[in-house]
XYZ file of C-alpha atoms in Angstrom:
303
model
C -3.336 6.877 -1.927
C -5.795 6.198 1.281
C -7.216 3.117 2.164
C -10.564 3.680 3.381
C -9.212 1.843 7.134
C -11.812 2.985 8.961
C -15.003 4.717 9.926
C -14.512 5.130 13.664
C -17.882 5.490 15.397
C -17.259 7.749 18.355
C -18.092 5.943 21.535
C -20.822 7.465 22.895
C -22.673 8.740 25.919
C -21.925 7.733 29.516
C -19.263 5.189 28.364
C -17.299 7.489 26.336
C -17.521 10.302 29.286
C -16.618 8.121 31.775
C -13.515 6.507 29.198
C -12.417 10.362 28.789
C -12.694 11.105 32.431
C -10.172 8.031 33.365
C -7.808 9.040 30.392
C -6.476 11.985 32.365
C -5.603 10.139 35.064
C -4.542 7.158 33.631
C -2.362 7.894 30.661
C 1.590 8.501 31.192
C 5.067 8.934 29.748
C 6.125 6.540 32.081
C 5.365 2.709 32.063
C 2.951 1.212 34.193
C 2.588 0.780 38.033
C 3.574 -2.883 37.032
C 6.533 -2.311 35.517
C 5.071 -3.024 31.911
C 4.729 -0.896 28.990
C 1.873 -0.359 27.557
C 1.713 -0.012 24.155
C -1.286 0.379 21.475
C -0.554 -0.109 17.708
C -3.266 -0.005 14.690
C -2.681 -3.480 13.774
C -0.581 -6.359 14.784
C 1.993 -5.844 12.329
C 3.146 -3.004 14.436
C 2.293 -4.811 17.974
C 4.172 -7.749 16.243
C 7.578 -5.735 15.890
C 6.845 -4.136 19.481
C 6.584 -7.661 21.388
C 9.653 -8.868 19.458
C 11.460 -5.591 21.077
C 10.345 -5.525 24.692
C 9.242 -9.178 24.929
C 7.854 -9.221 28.830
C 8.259 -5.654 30.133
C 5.446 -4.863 27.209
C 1.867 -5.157 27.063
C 0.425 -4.370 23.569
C -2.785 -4.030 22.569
C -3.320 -4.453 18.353
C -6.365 -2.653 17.240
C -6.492 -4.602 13.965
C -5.479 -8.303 14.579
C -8.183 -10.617 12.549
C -6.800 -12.230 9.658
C -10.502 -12.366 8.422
C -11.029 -8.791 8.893
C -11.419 -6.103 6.362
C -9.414 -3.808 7.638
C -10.608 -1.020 5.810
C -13.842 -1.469 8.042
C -13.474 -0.764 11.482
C -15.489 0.074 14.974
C -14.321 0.990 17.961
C -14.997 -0.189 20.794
C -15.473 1.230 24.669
C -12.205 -1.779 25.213
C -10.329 0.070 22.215
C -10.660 3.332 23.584
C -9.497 2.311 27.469
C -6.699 0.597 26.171
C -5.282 3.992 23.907
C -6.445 5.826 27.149
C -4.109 3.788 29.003
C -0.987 3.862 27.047
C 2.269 4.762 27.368
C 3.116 4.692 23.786
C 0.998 4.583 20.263
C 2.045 3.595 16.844
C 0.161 4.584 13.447
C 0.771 3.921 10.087
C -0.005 6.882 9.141
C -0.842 8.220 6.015
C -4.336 8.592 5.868
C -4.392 4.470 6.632
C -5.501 4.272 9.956
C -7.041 7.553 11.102
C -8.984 6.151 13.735
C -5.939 6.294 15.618
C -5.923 10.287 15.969
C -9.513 9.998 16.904
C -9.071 7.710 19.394
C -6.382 9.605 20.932
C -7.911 13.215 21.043
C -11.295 11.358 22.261
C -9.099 9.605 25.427
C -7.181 13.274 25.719
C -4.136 10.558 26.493
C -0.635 12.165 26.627
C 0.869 9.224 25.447
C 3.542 10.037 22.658
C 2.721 8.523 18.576
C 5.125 7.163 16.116
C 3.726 7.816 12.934
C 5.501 5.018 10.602
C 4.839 6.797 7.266
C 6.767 10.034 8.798
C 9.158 8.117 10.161
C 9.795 6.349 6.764
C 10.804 9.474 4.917
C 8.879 7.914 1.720
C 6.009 10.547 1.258
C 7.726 13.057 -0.646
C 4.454 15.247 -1.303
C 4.878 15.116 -4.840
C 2.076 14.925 -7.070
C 1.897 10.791 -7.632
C -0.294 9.040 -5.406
C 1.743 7.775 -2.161
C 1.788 4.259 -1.003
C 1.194 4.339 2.512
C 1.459 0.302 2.592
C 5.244 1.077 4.451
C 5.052 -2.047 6.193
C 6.162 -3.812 3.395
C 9.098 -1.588 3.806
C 12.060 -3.232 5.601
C 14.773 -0.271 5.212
C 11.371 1.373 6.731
C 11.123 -1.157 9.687
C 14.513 -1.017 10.452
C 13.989 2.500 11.446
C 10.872 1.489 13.188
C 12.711 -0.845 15.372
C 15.557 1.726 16.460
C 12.944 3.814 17.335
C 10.765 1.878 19.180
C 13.961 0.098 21.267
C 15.187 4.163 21.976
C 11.462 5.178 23.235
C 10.866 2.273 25.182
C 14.282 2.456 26.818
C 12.822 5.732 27.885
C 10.265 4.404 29.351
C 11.677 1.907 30.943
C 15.424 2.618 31.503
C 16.053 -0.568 33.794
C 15.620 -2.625 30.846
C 16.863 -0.796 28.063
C 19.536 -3.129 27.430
C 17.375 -5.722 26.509
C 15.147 -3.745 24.228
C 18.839 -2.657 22.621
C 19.787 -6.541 22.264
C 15.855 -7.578 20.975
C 15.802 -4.113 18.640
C 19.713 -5.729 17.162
C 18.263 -9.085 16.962
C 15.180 -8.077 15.135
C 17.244 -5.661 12.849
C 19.346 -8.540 11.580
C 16.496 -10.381 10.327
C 15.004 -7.561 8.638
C 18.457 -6.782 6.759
C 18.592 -10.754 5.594
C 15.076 -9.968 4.140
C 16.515 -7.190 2.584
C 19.296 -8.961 1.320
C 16.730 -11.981 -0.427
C 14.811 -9.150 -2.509
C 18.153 -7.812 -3.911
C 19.201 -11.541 -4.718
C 15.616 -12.342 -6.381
C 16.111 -8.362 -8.120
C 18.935 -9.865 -9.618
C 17.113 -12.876 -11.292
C 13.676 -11.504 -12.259
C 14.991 -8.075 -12.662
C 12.029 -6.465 -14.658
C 9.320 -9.102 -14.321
C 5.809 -7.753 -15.329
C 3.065 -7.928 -12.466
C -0.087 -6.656 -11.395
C -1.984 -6.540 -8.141
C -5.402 -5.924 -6.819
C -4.615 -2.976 -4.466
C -1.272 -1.767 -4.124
C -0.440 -3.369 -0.854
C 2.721 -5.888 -1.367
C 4.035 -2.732 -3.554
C 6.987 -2.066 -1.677
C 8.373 -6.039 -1.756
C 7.857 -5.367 -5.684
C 9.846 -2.306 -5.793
C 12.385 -4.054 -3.626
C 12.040 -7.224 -6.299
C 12.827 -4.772 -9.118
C 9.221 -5.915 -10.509
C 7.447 -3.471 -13.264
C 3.627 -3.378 -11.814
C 1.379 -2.819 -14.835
C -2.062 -2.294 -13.316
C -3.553 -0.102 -14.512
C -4.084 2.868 -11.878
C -7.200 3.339 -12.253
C -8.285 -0.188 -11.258
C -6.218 -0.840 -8.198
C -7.112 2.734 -7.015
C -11.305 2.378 -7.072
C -10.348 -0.687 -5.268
C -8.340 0.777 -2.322
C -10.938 3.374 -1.843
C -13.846 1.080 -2.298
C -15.169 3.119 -5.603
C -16.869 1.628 -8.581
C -14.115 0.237 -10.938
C -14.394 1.738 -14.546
C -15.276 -0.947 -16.997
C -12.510 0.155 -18.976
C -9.863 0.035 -16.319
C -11.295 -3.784 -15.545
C -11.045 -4.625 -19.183
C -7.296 -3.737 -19.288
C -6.372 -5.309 -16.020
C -8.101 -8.316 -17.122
C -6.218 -8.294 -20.478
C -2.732 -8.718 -18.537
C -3.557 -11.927 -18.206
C -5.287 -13.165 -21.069
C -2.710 -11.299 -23.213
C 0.205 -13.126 -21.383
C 1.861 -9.705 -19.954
C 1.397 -9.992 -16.390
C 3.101 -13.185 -14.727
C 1.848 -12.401 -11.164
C -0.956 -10.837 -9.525
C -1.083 -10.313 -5.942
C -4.344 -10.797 -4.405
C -5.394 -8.533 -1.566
C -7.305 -11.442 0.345
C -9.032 -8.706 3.011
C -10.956 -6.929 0.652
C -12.614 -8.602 -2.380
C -15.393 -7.287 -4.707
C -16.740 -9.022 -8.050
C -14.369 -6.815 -10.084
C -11.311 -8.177 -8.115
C -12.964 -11.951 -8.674
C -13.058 -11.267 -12.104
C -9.173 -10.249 -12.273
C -8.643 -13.227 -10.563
C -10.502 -15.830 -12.645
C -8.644 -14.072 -15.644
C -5.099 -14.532 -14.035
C -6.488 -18.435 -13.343
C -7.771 -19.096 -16.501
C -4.608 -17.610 -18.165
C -2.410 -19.976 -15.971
C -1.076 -16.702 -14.241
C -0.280 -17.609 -10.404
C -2.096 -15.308 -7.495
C -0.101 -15.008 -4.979
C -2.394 -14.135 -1.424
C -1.622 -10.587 0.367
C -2.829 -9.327 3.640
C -2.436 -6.661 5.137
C -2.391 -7.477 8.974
C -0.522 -10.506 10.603
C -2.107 -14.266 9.413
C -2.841 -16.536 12.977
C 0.624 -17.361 14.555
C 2.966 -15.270 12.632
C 5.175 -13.046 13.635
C 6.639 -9.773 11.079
C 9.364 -11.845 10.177
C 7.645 -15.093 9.226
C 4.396 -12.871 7.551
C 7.312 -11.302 5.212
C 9.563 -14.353 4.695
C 6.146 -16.213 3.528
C 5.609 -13.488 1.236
C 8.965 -12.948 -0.452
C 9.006 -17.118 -0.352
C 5.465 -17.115 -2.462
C 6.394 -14.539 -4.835
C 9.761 -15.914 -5.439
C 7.822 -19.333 -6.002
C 5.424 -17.483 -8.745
C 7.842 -15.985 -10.666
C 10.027 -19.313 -11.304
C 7.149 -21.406 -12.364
């Protein structure tokens, strides 16, 4: 399942010659004449779990970081492209989510080495179900993030890669008490019936042991930004009124009158909406973003 993240303009004419030209020379497997890293990630989730690693020795640039953006809309920008031409290190989600990446690299021609999250997460099987390339709401998945982003920028910068070990161990700890929160709510609500607008918290739920019930064609026409079938909106808006859903995460990025109408139903029905977003809200970090989350849904379920 793609989420439409992202038309990516090209830049173009003399700006995007002159950005290419200075890529050669500029990008590097080693860190910067400073003594920084610099590192470019699709969206401050992923520059969020970087800074928490390298702290000071790292200077990341998050292509997605408005907490008012759509970020299934984006443009590049001649800034976007120097910085990726400049880096020593990219991260993508992968997945079809954030494509512009890939473009932006092979426009820059930077050398600069890519984790791809989704591959490193192991969860695309390539069956036949649509895949969920939400992974950052994936801790097992960020804990592998983490381990790999302390080993590559100890490689980059080997006179502190004790202190990207000690930030990486610090960082994992909190990610395995998240962990350790969804298997104590699993335990309670074990089963629970919810829905959401687009399937972005649908990792947490899994963790949760929560049974989503929306119906695929609904949340689907909303990821890619298709018309909803009005039969598909009937029967998500019938969770509600019918009393099976008791939760519906709201995607609060990306609205459209059909997702409005799901979530007057779940209102009128007394059915809490818990918020979602899928980049970092103003002055949080990964940790707090995800505590907040498990926090509301925990909250939701228990009223």
């Amino acid at each position: 399942m793609h989420s439409r993240l992202l038309a990516l303009p090209l830049v173009a004419g003399a700006a995007a010659l002159a950005l290419t030209g200075c890529a050669t020379s500029s990008a590097s497997s080693d860190a910067s004449d400073d003594g920084t890293v610099r590192v470019v990630a699709s969206t401050n989730v992923y520059g969020s779990i970087v800074e928490s690693i390298g702290g000071d020795h790292v200077q990341v640039t998050s292509i997605l970081n408005d907490p008012s953006q759509d970020p299934h809309s984006f443009e590049s920008s001649a800034k976007t492209q120097l910085a990726v031409s400049k880096a020593d290190l990219l991260i993508e989600n992968g997945g079809g989510y954030d494509d512009f990446m890939t473009t932006l690299a092979k426009s820059s021609n930077t050398t600069a080495d890519t984790i791809n999250v989704v591959e490193l997460s192991g969860l695309d099987s390539g069956g036949s179900a649509e895949f969920n390339e939400h992974v950052f709401y994936s801790y097992p998945t960020m804990v592998k993030l983490v381990a790999d982003v302390a080993k590559r920028l100890g490689e980059l910068d080997s006179a502190d890669e004790a202190t990207f070990t000690e930030n990486a161990d610090a960082l994992t700890t909190k990610l395995q008490d998240l962990e350790s929160q969804t298997a104590a709510v699993e335990k309670t609500v074990d089963g629970e019936k919810v829905a959401y607008t687009e399937p972005v918290p649908g990792y947490l739920f899994d963790a949760m042991g929560l049974d989503n019930v929306t119906p695929p064609d609904f949340s689907e026409a909303i990821e890619e930004g298709d018309d909803v079938p009005p039969a598909a909106l009937n029967d998500t808006i019938k969770l509600f009124s019918g009393g099976e859903a008791k939760l519906l995460a709201y995607n609060e990025q990306t609205s459209s009158p059909e997702t409005e109408q799901v979530e007057k139903a779940a209102k009128d029905a007394d059915v809490p909406v818990v918020g979602v977003t899928e980049t970092l809200p103003k002055g949080e970090d990964y940790v707090s973003w995800q505590q907040a989350n498990i926090d509301a849904v925990q909250a939701a379920l228990t009223k």
